[in-house]
Amino acid sequence: MTTAIFILAGIGVINTLYLSYHAITKTPVACIGFPPEWCLKVQQSPQSKTLGIPNSYLGLLMYIAVLVLTWLYVSEVLAFWPAAVVISAGFLFSMYFTGVQAFILKAYCTWCVISAIDFILLFASAIIVLTA
């Protein structure tokens, strides 16, 4: 199951690097599967930042932390619970931001949805590792 965590966290790194690039360059992201104005609305919303920091930067840090902490677990240097805590926090933030998209912005961003699905799968994988 740790292989799945590595793959999912790697997908998350790629996703958040893409979003971070667009946060830095202030260019719109490709909006696949949703109207283009929806992604732009999400990208430019006040909720796209937490404490003034773009959510993509925070997500990138979380995914990198998951990779490092899981590697330390696999290397038998650290227990799995620190990785599980980061995954749980990412899952909760993703669910919150999905709710913001659904009920406040009434618009979805492709890349945010991908990140939410990614964290749901990471959370399920973490539960499996913790209960094995």
PDB file of C-alpha atoms in Angstrom:
ATOM      1  CA  MET A   1       0.000   0.000   0.000  1.00  0.00           C
ATOM      2  CA  THR A   2       2.959   2.343   0.497  1.00  0.00           C
ATOM      3  CA  THR A   3       3.591   2.052  -3.255  1.00  0.00           C
ATOM      4  CA  ALA A   4       0.121   3.498  -3.844  1.00  0.00           C
ATOM      5  CA  ILE A   5       0.916   6.320  -1.410  1.00  0.00           C
ATOM      6  CA  PHE A   6       4.129   7.125  -3.291  1.00  0.00           C
ATOM      7  CA  ILE A   7       2.284   7.153  -6.635  1.00  0.00           C
ATOM      8  CA  LEU A   8      -0.610   9.257  -5.329  1.00  0.00           C
ATOM      9  CA  ALA A   9       1.732  11.735  -3.632  1.00  0.00           C
ATOM     10  CA  GLY A  10       3.760  11.949  -6.856  1.00  0.00           C
ATOM     11  CA  ILE A  11       0.591  12.765  -8.786  1.00  0.00           C
ATOM     12  CA  GLY A  12      -0.167  15.408  -6.168  1.00  0.00           C
ATOM     13  CA  VAL A  13       3.290  16.959  -6.554  1.00  0.00           C
ATOM     14  CA  ILE A  14       2.835  17.225 -10.327  1.00  0.00           C
ATOM     15  CA  ASN A  15      -0.659  18.665  -9.907  1.00  0.00           C
ATOM     16  CA  THR A  16       0.383  21.279  -7.346  1.00  0.00           C
ATOM     17  CA  LEU A  17       3.502  22.215  -9.324  1.00  0.00           C
ATOM     18  CA  TYR A  18       1.220  22.959 -12.274  1.00  0.00           C
ATOM     19  CA  LEU A  19      -1.079  25.052 -10.077  1.00  0.00           C
ATOM     20  CA  SER A  20       1.868  26.786  -8.395  1.00  0.00           C
ATOM     21  CA  TYR A  21       3.310  27.736 -11.783  1.00  0.00           C
ATOM     22  CA  HIS A  22       0.022  29.397 -12.672  1.00  0.00           C
ATOM     23  CA  ALA A  23      -0.159  31.090  -9.270  1.00  0.00           C
ATOM     24  CA  ILE A  24       3.314  32.547  -9.847  1.00  0.00           C
ATOM     25  CA  THR A  25       2.691  33.610 -13.463  1.00  0.00           C
ATOM     26  CA  LYS A  26      -0.903  34.686 -12.745  1.00  0.00           C
ATOM     27  CA  THR A  27      -2.080  32.836 -15.862  1.00  0.00           C
ATOM     28  CA  PRO A  28      -5.286  30.804 -16.100  1.00  0.00           C
ATOM     29  CA  VAL A  29      -5.131  27.030 -15.737  1.00  0.00           C
ATOM     30  CA  ALA A  30      -6.558  24.717 -18.380  1.00  0.00           C
ATOM     31  CA  CYS A  31     -10.109  23.897 -17.338  1.00  0.00           C
ATOM     32  CA  ILE A  32     -10.812  20.362 -18.509  1.00  0.00           C
ATOM     33  CA  GLY A  33     -14.343  19.074 -18.051  1.00  0.00           C
ATOM     34  CA  PHE A  34     -15.696  22.312 -16.601  1.00  0.00           C
ATOM     35  CA  PRO A  35     -16.515  25.712 -18.119  1.00  0.00           C
ATOM     36  CA  PRO A  36     -13.275  27.770 -18.374  1.00  0.00           C
ATOM     37  CA  GLU A  37     -14.740  30.560 -16.272  1.00  0.00           C
ATOM     38  CA  TRP A  38     -15.206  28.127 -13.370  1.00  0.00           C
ATOM     39  CA  CYS A  39     -11.497  27.406 -13.008  1.00  0.00           C
ATOM     40  CA  LEU A  40     -10.740  31.112 -13.298  1.00  0.00           C
ATOM     41  CA  LYS A  41     -13.341  31.894 -10.626  1.00  0.00           C
ATOM     42  CA  VAL A  42     -11.797  29.330  -8.258  1.00  0.00           C
ATOM     43  CA  GLN A  43      -8.246  30.424  -9.097  1.00  0.00           C
ATOM     44  CA  GLN A  44      -9.008  34.101  -8.419  1.00  0.00           C
ATOM     45  CA  SER A  45     -11.226  33.623  -5.362  1.00  0.00           C
ATOM     46  CA  PRO A  46     -10.177  34.804  -1.903  1.00  0.00           C
ATOM     47  CA  GLN A  47     -10.395  31.141  -0.823  1.00  0.00           C
ATOM     48  CA  SER A  48      -7.551  30.237  -3.209  1.00  0.00           C
ATOM     49  CA  LYS A  49      -5.175  31.405  -0.471  1.00  0.00           C
ATOM     50  CA  THR A  50      -4.795  30.436   3.173  1.00  0.00           C
ATOM     51  CA  LEU A  51      -3.210  33.096   5.374  1.00  0.00           C
ATOM     52  CA  GLY A  52      -2.108  34.853   2.167  1.00  0.00           C
ATOM     53  CA  ILE A  53      -0.329  31.752   0.818  1.00  0.00           C
ATOM     54  CA  PRO A  54      -1.636  30.146  -2.384  1.00  0.00           C
ATOM     55  CA  ASN A  55      -3.233  26.795  -1.584  1.00  0.00           C
ATOM     56  CA  SER A  56      -1.154  25.205  -4.340  1.00  0.00           C
ATOM     57  CA  TYR A  57       2.045  26.015  -2.414  1.00  0.00           C
ATOM     58  CA  LEU A  58       0.616  24.512   0.766  1.00  0.00           C
ATOM     59  CA  GLY A  59      -0.566  21.454  -1.139  1.00  0.00           C
ATOM     60  CA  LEU A  60       2.871  21.019  -2.686  1.00  0.00           C
ATOM     61  CA  LEU A  61       4.463  21.101   0.778  1.00  0.00           C
ATOM     62  CA  MET A  62       1.950  18.542   2.043  1.00  0.00           C
ATOM     63  CA  TYR A  63       2.551  16.148  -0.849  1.00  0.00           C
ATOM     64  CA  ILE A  64       6.328  16.445  -0.444  1.00  0.00           C
ATOM     65  CA  ALA A  65       5.938  15.820   3.307  1.00  0.00           C
ATOM     66  CA  VAL A  66       3.879  12.699   2.552  1.00  0.00           C
ATOM     67  CA  LEU A  67       6.616  11.439   0.216  1.00  0.00           C
ATOM     68  CA  VAL A  68       9.399  12.075   2.734  1.00  0.00           C
ATOM     69  CA  LEU A  69       7.514  10.727   5.753  1.00  0.00           C
ATOM     70  CA  THR A  70       6.379   7.622   3.878  1.00  0.00           C
ATOM     71  CA  TRP A  71       9.943   7.014   2.678  1.00  0.00           C
ATOM     72  CA  LEU A  72      11.131   7.302   6.289  1.00  0.00           C
ATOM     73  CA  TYR A  73       8.461   4.779   7.295  1.00  0.00           C
ATOM     74  CA  VAL A  74       9.466   2.339   4.547  1.00  0.00           C
ATOM     75  CA  SER A  75      13.118   2.800   5.586  1.00  0.00           C
ATOM     76  CA  GLU A  76      12.086   1.874   9.154  1.00  0.00           C
ATOM     77  CA  VAL A  77      13.322   5.203  10.494  1.00  0.00           C
ATOM     78  CA  LEU A  78       9.915   6.503  11.546  1.00  0.00           C
ATOM     79  CA  ALA A  79       6.459   5.166  12.381  1.00  0.00           C
ATOM     80  CA  PHE A  80       3.694   5.764   9.849  1.00  0.00           C
ATOM     81  CA  TRP A  81       1.572   8.043  12.025  1.00  0.00           C
ATOM     82  CA  PRO A  82       3.357  11.326  11.036  1.00  0.00           C
ATOM     83  CA  ALA A  83       2.564  10.612   7.373  1.00  0.00           C
ATOM     84  CA  ALA A  84      -0.994   9.691   8.373  1.00  0.00           C
ATOM     85  CA  VAL A  85      -1.386  13.026  10.187  1.00  0.00           C
ATOM     86  CA  VAL A  86      -0.270  14.994   7.097  1.00  0.00           C
ATOM     87  CA  ILE A  87      -2.512  12.887   4.842  1.00  0.00           C
ATOM     88  CA  SER A  88      -5.453  13.432   7.213  1.00  0.00           C
ATOM     89  CA  ALA A  89      -4.857  17.204   7.240  1.00  0.00           C
ATOM     90  CA  GLY A  90      -4.669  17.243   3.441  1.00  0.00           C
ATOM     91  CA  PHE A  91      -7.861  15.205   3.248  1.00  0.00           C
ATOM     92  CA  LEU A  92      -9.695  17.613   5.579  1.00  0.00           C
ATOM     93  CA  PHE A  93      -8.456  20.693   3.692  1.00  0.00           C
ATOM     94  CA  SER A  94      -9.465  19.109   0.385  1.00  0.00           C
ATOM     95  CA  MET A  95     -12.956  18.346   1.670  1.00  0.00           C
ATOM     96  CA  TYR A  96     -13.274  21.901   2.992  1.00  0.00           C
ATOM     97  CA  PHE A  97     -12.155  23.429  -0.316  1.00  0.00           C
ATOM     98  CA  THR A  98     -14.440  21.098  -2.271  1.00  0.00           C
ATOM     99  CA  GLY A  99     -17.296  22.382  -0.113  1.00  0.00           C
ATOM    100  CA  VAL A 100     -16.211  25.956  -0.812  1.00  0.00           C
ATOM    101  CA  GLN A 101     -16.282  25.242  -4.551  1.00  0.00           C
ATOM    102  CA  ALA A 102     -19.703  23.583  -4.331  1.00  0.00           C
ATOM    103  CA  PHE A 103     -21.551  25.893  -1.962  1.00  0.00           C
ATOM    104  CA  ILE A 104     -19.800  29.269  -1.985  1.00  0.00           C
ATOM    105  CA  LEU A 105     -18.182  29.638  -5.407  1.00  0.00           C
ATOM    106  CA  LYS A 106     -20.608  27.324  -7.205  1.00  0.00           C
ATOM    107  CA  ALA A 107     -17.739  26.491  -9.547  1.00  0.00           C
ATOM    108  CA  TYR A 108     -15.172  23.706  -9.728  1.00  0.00           C
ATOM    109  CA  CYS A 109     -11.546  23.643 -10.821  1.00  0.00           C
ATOM    110  CA  THR A 110     -10.342  20.499 -12.590  1.00  0.00           C
ATOM    111  CA  TRP A 111      -7.040  20.488 -10.722  1.00  0.00           C
ATOM    112  CA  CYS A 112      -8.689  21.017  -7.331  1.00  0.00           C
ATOM    113  CA  VAL A 113     -11.021  18.101  -8.005  1.00  0.00           C
ATOM    114  CA  ILE A 114      -8.014  15.961  -8.971  1.00  0.00           C
ATOM    115  CA  SER A 115      -6.304  16.954  -5.714  1.00  0.00           C
ATOM    116  CA  ALA A 116      -9.437  16.141  -3.691  1.00  0.00           C
ATOM    117  CA  ILE A 117      -9.716  12.699  -5.303  1.00  0.00           C
ATOM    118  CA  ASP A 118      -5.993  12.205  -4.722  1.00  0.00           C
ATOM    119  CA  PHE A 119      -6.321  12.982  -1.010  1.00  0.00           C
ATOM    120  CA  ILE A 120      -9.394  10.737  -0.675  1.00  0.00           C
ATOM    121  CA  LEU A 121      -7.328   7.868  -2.102  1.00  0.00           C
ATOM    122  CA  LEU A 122      -4.336   8.791   0.078  1.00  0.00           C
ATOM    123  CA  PHE A 123      -6.579   8.850   3.146  1.00  0.00           C
ATOM    124  CA  ALA A 124      -8.015   5.411   2.315  1.00  0.00           C
ATOM    125  CA  SER A 125      -4.477   4.087   1.723  1.00  0.00           C
ATOM    126  CA  ALA A 126      -3.311   5.513   5.048  1.00  0.00           C
ATOM    127  CA  ILE A 127      -6.175   3.782   6.854  1.00  0.00           C
ATOM    128  CA  ILE A 128      -5.170   0.490   5.245  1.00  0.00           C
ATOM    129  CA  VAL A 129      -1.528   0.958   6.295  1.00  0.00           C
ATOM    130  CA  LEU A 130      -2.534   1.881   9.845  1.00  0.00           C
ATOM    131  CA  THR A 131      -4.868  -1.094  10.226  1.00  0.00           C
ATOM    132  CA  ALA A 132      -2.594  -3.683   8.597  1.00  0.00           C
TER     133      ALA A 132
END
